[in-house]
Amino acid sequence: MNPLTVGLLLAALLIVLALSGLAFALWRQVWLRQKARKAAEKERQMQLAEHLRILAGSLLDGQLPLVEGAIRIKALLEHYDPQLSRNERCRVFHELGEATAHIPTHAAWKALDRAQRQHYEALFSSLELRHKAAARSSARWLLEEGLAAHR
Protein backbone atom coordinates (compact mmCIF):
# COMPACT_ATOMS: atom_id res chain seq x y z
CA MET A 1 0.00 0.00 0.00
CA ASN A 2 1.37 3.35 -0.87
CA PRO A 3 1.67 6.13 1.74
CA LEU A 4 -1.02 8.27 0.08
CA THR A 5 -3.60 5.47 0.38
CA VAL A 6 -2.67 4.87 4.00
CA GLY A 7 -2.98 8.61 4.72
CA LEU A 8 -6.40 8.78 3.04
CA LEU A 9 -7.61 5.72 4.96
CA LEU A 10 -6.43 7.23 8.24
CA ALA A 11 -8.09 10.55 7.39
CA ALA A 12 -11.31 8.75 6.50
CA LEU A 13 -11.13 6.77 9.73
CA LEU A 14 -10.62 9.95 11.74
CA ILE A 15 -13.57 11.61 10.00
CA VAL A 16 -15.79 8.59 10.68
CA LEU A 17 -14.71 8.56 14.33
CA ALA A 18 -15.30 12.32 14.67
CA LEU A 19 -18.74 12.05 13.08
CA SER A 20 -19.58 9.05 15.27
CA GLY A 21 -18.58 11.02 18.36
CA LEU A 22 -20.70 13.96 17.22
CA ALA A 23 -23.68 11.69 16.50
CA PHE A 24 -23.33 10.10 19.93
CA ALA A 25 -23.14 13.52 21.64
CA LEU A 26 -26.24 14.74 19.76
CA TRP A 27 -28.14 11.53 20.51
CA ARG A 28 -27.22 11.89 24.20
CA GLN A 29 -28.54 15.48 24.22
CA VAL A 30 -31.82 14.35 22.70
CA TRP A 31 -32.09 11.51 25.22
CA LEU A 32 -31.37 13.87 28.16
CA ARG A 33 -33.94 16.38 26.89
CA GLN A 34 -36.57 13.66 26.53
CA LYS A 35 -35.77 12.43 30.02
CA ALA A 36 -36.05 15.98 31.42
CA ARG A 37 -39.31 16.57 29.53
CA LYS A 38 -40.80 13.35 30.91
CA ALA A 39 -39.71 14.27 34.44
CA ALA A 40 -41.22 17.76 34.05
CA GLU A 41 -44.49 16.29 32.73
CA LYS A 42 -44.62 13.83 35.62
CA GLU A 43 -44.05 16.68 38.10
CA ARG A 44 -46.75 18.76 36.38
CA GLN A 45 -49.18 15.85 36.61
CA MET A 46 -48.39 15.35 40.29
CA GLN A 47 -48.96 19.06 40.98
CA LEU A 48 -52.26 19.06 39.09
CA ALA A 49 -53.39 15.96 41.00
CA GLU A 50 -52.50 17.62 44.30
CA HIS A 51 -54.39 20.79 43.32
CA LEU A 52 -57.39 18.66 42.36
CA ARG A 53 -57.24 16.89 45.73
CA ILE A 54 -57.12 20.22 47.54
CA LEU A 55 -60.04 21.63 45.53
CA ALA A 56 -62.18 18.52 45.92
CA GLY A 57 -61.43 18.38 49.65
CA SER A 58 -62.17 22.09 50.07
CA LEU A 59 -65.43 21.67 48.18
CA LEU A 60 -66.42 18.79 50.46
CA ASP A 61 -65.40 20.69 53.62
CA GLY A 62 -67.40 23.73 52.58
CA GLN A 63 -64.27 25.89 52.45
CA LEU A 64 -64.87 26.68 48.79
CA PRO A 65 -68.14 27.81 47.20
CA LEU A 66 -69.63 24.92 45.27
CA VAL A 67 -69.90 26.66 41.89
CA GLU A 68 -66.41 28.16 42.10
CA GLY A 69 -64.95 24.80 43.16
CA ALA A 70 -66.70 22.96 40.35
CA ILE A 71 -65.43 25.44 37.75
CA ARG A 72 -61.87 25.18 39.03
CA ILE A 73 -62.01 21.37 39.17
CA LYS A 74 -63.34 21.27 35.61
CA ALA A 75 -60.50 23.46 34.33
CA LEU A 76 -57.79 21.46 36.10
CA LEU A 77 -59.29 18.11 35.08
CA GLU A 78 -59.09 19.09 31.42
CA HIS A 79 -55.36 19.74 31.79
CA TYR A 80 -54.72 16.78 34.09
CA ASP A 81 -56.45 14.07 32.08
CA PRO A 82 -59.00 14.81 29.33
CA GLN A 83 -60.30 11.23 29.51
CA LEU A 84 -60.93 11.49 33.25
CA SER A 85 -62.53 14.88 32.65
CA ARG A 86 -65.02 13.23 30.27
CA ASN A 87 -65.90 10.55 32.82
CA GLU A 88 -69.61 10.50 33.58
CA ARG A 89 -68.84 11.07 37.27
CA CYS A 90 -67.28 14.46 36.37
CA ARG A 91 -70.16 15.65 34.21
CA VAL A 92 -71.56 17.90 36.95
CA PHE A 93 -68.37 19.98 36.89
CA HIS A 94 -68.86 20.61 33.17
CA GLU A 95 -72.55 21.39 33.62
CA LEU A 96 -71.77 24.00 36.25
CA GLY A 97 -68.98 25.42 34.11
CA GLU A 98 -71.27 25.75 31.11
CA ALA A 99 -74.09 27.23 33.20
CA THR A 100 -71.78 29.98 34.47
CA ALA A 101 -69.52 30.55 31.47
CA HIS A 102 -71.31 33.77 30.57
CA ILE A 103 -70.81 35.35 34.00
CA PRO A 104 -68.10 38.03 34.16
CA THR A 105 -65.08 37.38 36.37
CA HIS A 106 -62.36 39.36 38.10
CA ALA A 107 -62.38 43.05 37.12
CA ALA A 108 -65.51 42.63 35.00
CA TRP A 109 -67.33 41.21 38.06
CA LYS A 110 -66.25 44.19 40.15
CA ALA A 111 -67.53 46.53 37.44
CA LEU A 112 -71.06 45.08 37.64
CA ASP A 113 -73.70 47.10 39.42
CA ARG A 114 -75.35 45.70 42.53
CA ALA A 115 -78.48 44.45 40.75
CA GLN A 116 -76.44 42.49 38.21
CA ARG A 117 -74.32 40.91 40.92
CA GLN A 118 -77.44 39.94 42.88
CA HIS A 119 -78.89 38.38 39.74
CA TYR A 120 -75.79 36.25 39.24
CA GLU A 121 -75.58 35.39 42.95
CA ALA A 122 -79.18 34.16 42.77
CA LEU A 123 -78.16 31.99 39.82
CA PHE A 124 -75.23 30.63 41.88
CA SER A 125 -77.62 29.76 44.72
CA SER A 126 -80.03 28.05 42.35
CA LEU A 127 -77.24 26.04 40.72
CA GLU A 128 -75.85 25.07 44.11
CA LEU A 129 -79.24 23.82 45.30
CA ARG A 130 -79.75 21.85 42.12
CA HIS A 131 -76.25 20.35 41.83
CA LYS A 132 -74.88 20.23 45.38
CA ALA A 133 -75.41 16.51 45.98
CA ALA A 134 -74.01 15.52 42.58
CA ALA A 135 -71.00 17.84 42.89
CA ARG A 136 -70.19 16.57 46.37
CA SER A 137 -70.58 12.98 45.23
CA SER A 138 -68.32 13.61 42.23
CA ALA A 139 -65.71 15.37 44.38
CA ARG A 140 -65.72 12.43 46.80
CA TRP A 141 -65.40 9.96 43.89
CA LEU A 142 -62.54 12.01 42.46
CA LEU A 143 -60.68 11.84 45.78
CA GLU A 144 -61.37 8.19 46.48
CA GLU A 145 -61.22 6.62 43.03
CA GLY A 146 -60.73 9.00 40.09
CA LEU A 147 -57.36 10.42 41.07
CA ALA A 148 -56.23 7.24 42.80
CA ALA A 149 -56.45 5.35 39.52
CA HIS A 150 -53.92 7.75 37.97
CA ARG A 151 -51.10 7.39 40.49
CSV table of C-alpha atoms in Angstrom, one decimal:
chain,number,residue,atom,x,y,z
A,1,MET,CA,0.0,0.0,0.0
A,2,ASN,CA,1.4,3.4,-0.9
A,3,PRO,CA,1.7,6.1,1.7
A,4,LEU,CA,-1.0,8.3,0.1
A,5,THR,CA,-3.6,5.5,0.4
A,6,VAL,CA,-2.7,4.9,4.0
A,7,GLY,CA,-3.0,8.6,4.7
A,8,LEU,CA,-6.4,8.8,3.0
A,9,LEU,CA,-7.6,5.7,5.0
A,10,LEU,CA,-6.4,7.2,8.2
A,11,ALA,CA,-8.1,10.5,7.4
A,12,ALA,CA,-11.3,8.7,6.5
A,13,LEU,CA,-11.1,6.8,9.7
A,14,LEU,CA,-10.6,9.9,11.7
A,15,ILE,CA,-13.6,11.6,10.0
A,16,VAL,CA,-15.8,8.6,10.7
A,17,LEU,CA,-14.7,8.6,14.3
A,18,ALA,CA,-15.3,12.3,14.7
A,19,LEU,CA,-18.7,12.0,13.1
A,20,SER,CA,-19.6,9.0,15.3
A,21,GLY,CA,-18.6,11.0,18.4
A,22,LEU,CA,-20.7,14.0,17.2
A,23,ALA,CA,-23.7,11.7,16.5
A,24,PHE,CA,-23.3,10.1,19.9
A,25,ALA,CA,-23.1,13.5,21.6
A,26,LEU,CA,-26.2,14.7,19.8
A,27,TRP,CA,-28.1,11.5,20.5
A,28,ARG,CA,-27.2,11.9,24.2
A,29,GLN,CA,-28.5,15.5,24.2
A,30,VAL,CA,-31.8,14.3,22.7
A,31,TRP,CA,-32.1,11.5,25.2
A,32,LEU,CA,-31.4,13.9,28.2
A,33,ARG,CA,-33.9,16.4,26.9
A,34,GLN,CA,-36.6,13.7,26.5
A,35,LYS,CA,-35.8,12.4,30.0
A,36,ALA,CA,-36.0,16.0,31.4
A,37,ARG,CA,-39.3,16.6,29.5
A,38,LYS,CA,-40.8,13.3,30.9
A,39,ALA,CA,-39.7,14.3,34.4
A,40,ALA,CA,-41.2,17.8,34.1
A,41,GLU,CA,-44.5,16.3,32.7
A,42,LYS,CA,-44.6,13.8,35.6
A,43,GLU,CA,-44.0,16.7,38.1
A,44,ARG,CA,-46.8,18.8,36.4
A,45,GLN,CA,-49.2,15.9,36.6
A,46,MET,CA,-48.4,15.4,40.3
A,47,GLN,CA,-49.0,19.1,41.0
A,48,LEU,CA,-52.3,19.1,39.1
A,49,ALA,CA,-53.4,16.0,41.0
A,50,GLU,CA,-52.5,17.6,44.3
A,51,HIS,CA,-54.4,20.8,43.3
A,52,LEU,CA,-57.4,18.7,42.4
A,53,ARG,CA,-57.2,16.9,45.7
A,54,ILE,CA,-57.1,20.2,47.5
A,55,LEU,CA,-60.0,21.6,45.5
A,56,ALA,CA,-62.2,18.5,45.9
A,57,GLY,CA,-61.4,18.4,49.7
A,58,SER,CA,-62.2,22.1,50.1
A,59,LEU,CA,-65.4,21.7,48.2
A,60,LEU,CA,-66.4,18.8,50.5
A,61,ASP,CA,-65.4,20.7,53.6
A,62,GLY,CA,-67.4,23.7,52.6
A,63,GLN,CA,-64.3,25.9,52.5
A,64,LEU,CA,-64.9,26.7,48.8
A,65,PRO,CA,-68.1,27.8,47.2
A,66,LEU,CA,-69.6,24.9,45.3
A,67,VAL,CA,-69.9,26.7,41.9
A,68,GLU,CA,-66.4,28.2,42.1
A,69,GLY,CA,-64.9,24.8,43.2
A,70,ALA,CA,-66.7,23.0,40.4
A,71,ILE,CA,-65.4,25.4,37.8
A,72,ARG,CA,-61.9,25.2,39.0
A,73,ILE,CA,-62.0,21.4,39.2
A,74,LYS,CA,-63.3,21.3,35.6
A,75,ALA,CA,-60.5,23.5,34.3
A,76,LEU,CA,-57.8,21.5,36.1
A,77,LEU,CA,-59.3,18.1,35.1
A,78,GLU,CA,-59.1,19.1,31.4
A,79,HIS,CA,-55.4,19.7,31.8
A,80,TYR,CA,-54.7,16.8,34.1
A,81,ASP,CA,-56.5,14.1,32.1
A,82,PRO,CA,-59.0,14.8,29.3
A,83,GLN,CA,-60.3,11.2,29.5
A,84,LEU,CA,-60.9,11.5,33.3
A,85,SER,CA,-62.5,14.9,32.7
A,86,ARG,CA,-65.0,13.2,30.3
A,87,ASN,CA,-65.9,10.5,32.8
A,88,GLU,CA,-69.6,10.5,33.6
A,89,ARG,CA,-68.8,11.1,37.3
A,90,CYS,CA,-67.3,14.5,36.4
A,91,ARG,CA,-70.2,15.6,34.2
A,92,VAL,CA,-71.6,17.9,37.0
A,93,PHE,CA,-68.4,20.0,36.9
A,94,HIS,CA,-68.9,20.6,33.2
A,95,GLU,CA,-72.5,21.4,33.6
A,96,LEU,CA,-71.8,24.0,36.2
A,97,GLY,CA,-69.0,25.4,34.1
A,98,GLU,CA,-71.3,25.8,31.1
A,99,ALA,CA,-74.1,27.2,33.2
A,100,THR,CA,-71.8,30.0,34.5
A,101,ALA,CA,-69.5,30.5,31.5
A,102,HIS,CA,-71.3,33.8,30.6
A,103,ILE,CA,-70.8,35.4,34.0
A,104,PRO,CA,-68.1,38.0,34.2
A,105,THR,CA,-65.1,37.4,36.4
A,106,HIS,CA,-62.4,39.4,38.1
A,107,ALA,CA,-62.4,43.1,37.1
A,108,ALA,CA,-65.5,42.6,35.0
A,109,TRP,CA,-67.3,41.2,38.1
A,110,LYS,CA,-66.3,44.2,40.1
A,111,ALA,CA,-67.5,46.5,37.4
A,112,LEU,CA,-71.1,45.1,37.6
A,113,ASP,CA,-73.7,47.1,39.4
A,114,ARG,CA,-75.3,45.7,42.5
A,115,ALA,CA,-78.5,44.5,40.8
A,116,GLN,CA,-76.4,42.5,38.2
A,117,ARG,CA,-74.3,40.9,40.9
A,118,GLN,CA,-77.4,39.9,42.9
A,119,HIS,CA,-78.9,38.4,39.7
A,120,TYR,CA,-75.8,36.2,39.2
A,121,GLU,CA,-75.6,35.4,42.9
A,122,ALA,CA,-79.2,34.2,42.8
A,123,LEU,CA,-78.2,32.0,39.8
A,124,PHE,CA,-75.2,30.6,41.9
A,125,SER,CA,-77.6,29.8,44.7
A,126,SER,CA,-80.0,28.1,42.3
A,127,LEU,CA,-77.2,26.0,40.7
A,128,GLU,CA,-75.9,25.1,44.1
A,129,LEU,CA,-79.2,23.8,45.3
A,130,ARG,CA,-79.8,21.8,42.1
A,131,HIS,CA,-76.2,20.4,41.8
A,132,LYS,CA,-74.9,20.2,45.4
A,133,ALA,CA,-75.4,16.5,46.0
A,134,ALA,CA,-74.0,15.5,42.6
A,135,ALA,CA,-71.0,17.8,42.9
A,136,ARG,CA,-70.2,16.6,46.4
A,137,SER,CA,-70.6,13.0,45.2
A,138,SER,CA,-68.3,13.6,42.2
A,139,ALA,CA,-65.7,15.4,44.4
A,140,ARG,CA,-65.7,12.4,46.8
A,141,TRP,CA,-65.4,10.0,43.9
A,142,LEU,CA,-62.5,12.0,42.5
A,143,LEU,CA,-60.7,11.8,45.8
A,144,GLU,CA,-61.4,8.2,46.5
A,145,GLU,CA,-61.2,6.6,43.0
A,146,GLY,CA,-60.7,9.0,40.1
A,147,LEU,CA,-57.4,10.4,41.1
A,148,ALA,CA,-56.2,7.2,42.8
A,149,ALA,CA,-56.5,5.3,39.5
A,150,HIS,CA,-53.9,7.7,38.0
A,151,ARG,CA,-51.1,7.4,40.5
